[in-house]
Amino acid sequence: MIIQPRIRGFVCVTAHPEGCAANVREQIATVKADGPIANAPKRVLIIGASTGYGLATRIAAAFGGGARTIGVAFERPGAADKPASAGWYNTAAFHREARKAGIDAWSLNGDAFSEQMKNDVIALAKEKMGGKFDLVVYSLASPRRTDAAGTLWKSCLKPIGKSFDALHLDTDKHEVVDVHIDPASDEEILGTVKVMGGEDLDLWVKALEDADLLAQGVQVVAYDYIGPECTHPIYHDGTIGTAKKHLYNTAKAIGERLKPIGGSAFLSVNKAVVTQASSAIPAVPLYISILFKVMKEMGLHEGCIEQMNRLLRTKLRGDGLPEFDAQGRIRMDDWEMREDVQARTNEFWQNINTQTLRSNSDYSGYEVEFLKLFGFGVKGVDYSADTNPDIPYEG
Ligand code: NAD
């Protein structure tokens, strides 16, 4: 079939297998250009491995460090007349490239929140990995979670205590619009903590501990975002930020528990990038468009792969110990949060409107990145060609 983008608000409901494969190859090339990663982890579990930060971590670990990886994701397969989700195509492409390079990798598609998936990963690891995990990466972004008791929890992106009025990007109309979001109810706050907080990470680590699958010195890392003050009401101080605080406290407790095996658990605060998750957050796509302009002008621009390549090379392990801030977090948002970057971003933010959208931000760059998430607008891909959407999930 001929696969074209079909955008519905902040998601694209189609994806292109060739475009996604080209993206994966480009990410691999970025990592390989920097040569092998010294002291890289050798057996890595990535929970949320098919898109965004999780996929980039997997690529950096596998193609930079030669790690064997198990990736968990929840993606939609294709059919003869229906494209799969982008993460499905990304994973299929990752496996094709890994196989060519002689790198071992396995993927499981299903609900990471379920006990079944934890058991499946443990069985797979015992059968195939030839050793214990030395790195566990938690990179889930999900709107819902069914817990072990069968309760369905929903996460939301809302402020807490008072409403949030801000500027937002209407990507259908290419306009800067006002957005008003009422504060979350207690139930919504709890739901977001249940989905995006640390409870499930703790269950994962406990399951892996019980199965004796955590190596001496294992590192457990989950991803966080802090961002500038203009996004704090909706992010850092909102429902998602509350969940991230829970994740932080959980990581602290896990770290204490892992001390006897020399292990540690912590958050890496990553920079704002265009992903399926971030495009759903009010105000954030507009902030990202401005940030991209500033960071590109300053020669500091990074996407997921540059971030995760740098994380694995210089911050997580590299040639020394992880580099932490005063709260024990890795700061991959170090360049984003630089005073000069934030001052310039804020200048543009103060003067952003529909008329200045193209001059005061890199909205064009944002649009390109957004389409790329789904394998569209990628150089060298013939979008008029008849394409088989039903690519098997290999590995
Ligand atoms: P993403 O939407 O690109 O990736 C989410 C991943 O989670 C996918 O692999 C998806 O398949 C998987 N997933 C979702 N629900 C699942 C389920 N039930 N079972 C198994 N897999 C499931 O998101 P992202 O932006 O890469 O976010 C990953 C993490 O990074 C999140 O914790 C997010 O808060 C954090 N982060 C994101 C940004 C950003 O700007 N995008 C910045 C800093 C931190």
Coordinates of C-alpha atoms in Angstrom, one line a residue, residues 9 45 79 86 90 98-99 108 141 153 157 172 175 192 204 211 223 231 234 250 280 301 313 319 324 327 335 369 393:
G9 CA -4.0 16.2 16.7
L45 CA 17.1 -4.5 29.8
A79 CA -1.7 -6.0 8.5
A86 CA 6.3 3.4 14.4
N90 CA 11.7 0.7 14.7
A98 CA 21.7 -5.9 15.0
R99 CA 21.6 -9.3 13.2
L108 CA 9.0 -8.7 23.7
A141 CA 5.5 6.8 28.8
W153 CA -5.3 3.7 36.4
L157 CA -1.2 16.1 32.2
D172 CA -3.1 21.5 12.7
E175 CA -1.0 28.8 15.2
T192 CA -0.8 9.7 37.3
W204 CA 10.4 -4.9 37.9
A211 CA 15.2 -14.2 39.8
Y223 CA 14.1 9.0 33.0
T231 CA 6.4 24.6 31.9
I234 CA 2.0 21.6 33.8
T250 CA 11.4 4.8 44.5
A280 CA 1.0 15.4 24.0
H301 CA 21.3 20.8 19.7
R313 CA 29.7 7.5 27.0
D319 CA 35.6 5.8 31.9
F324 CA 25.4 13.0 39.8
Q327 CA 20.1 15.1 44.6
W335 CA 22.9 22.2 28.2
E369 CA 11.1 15.9 13.7
Y393 CA 8.5 -8.5 14.5

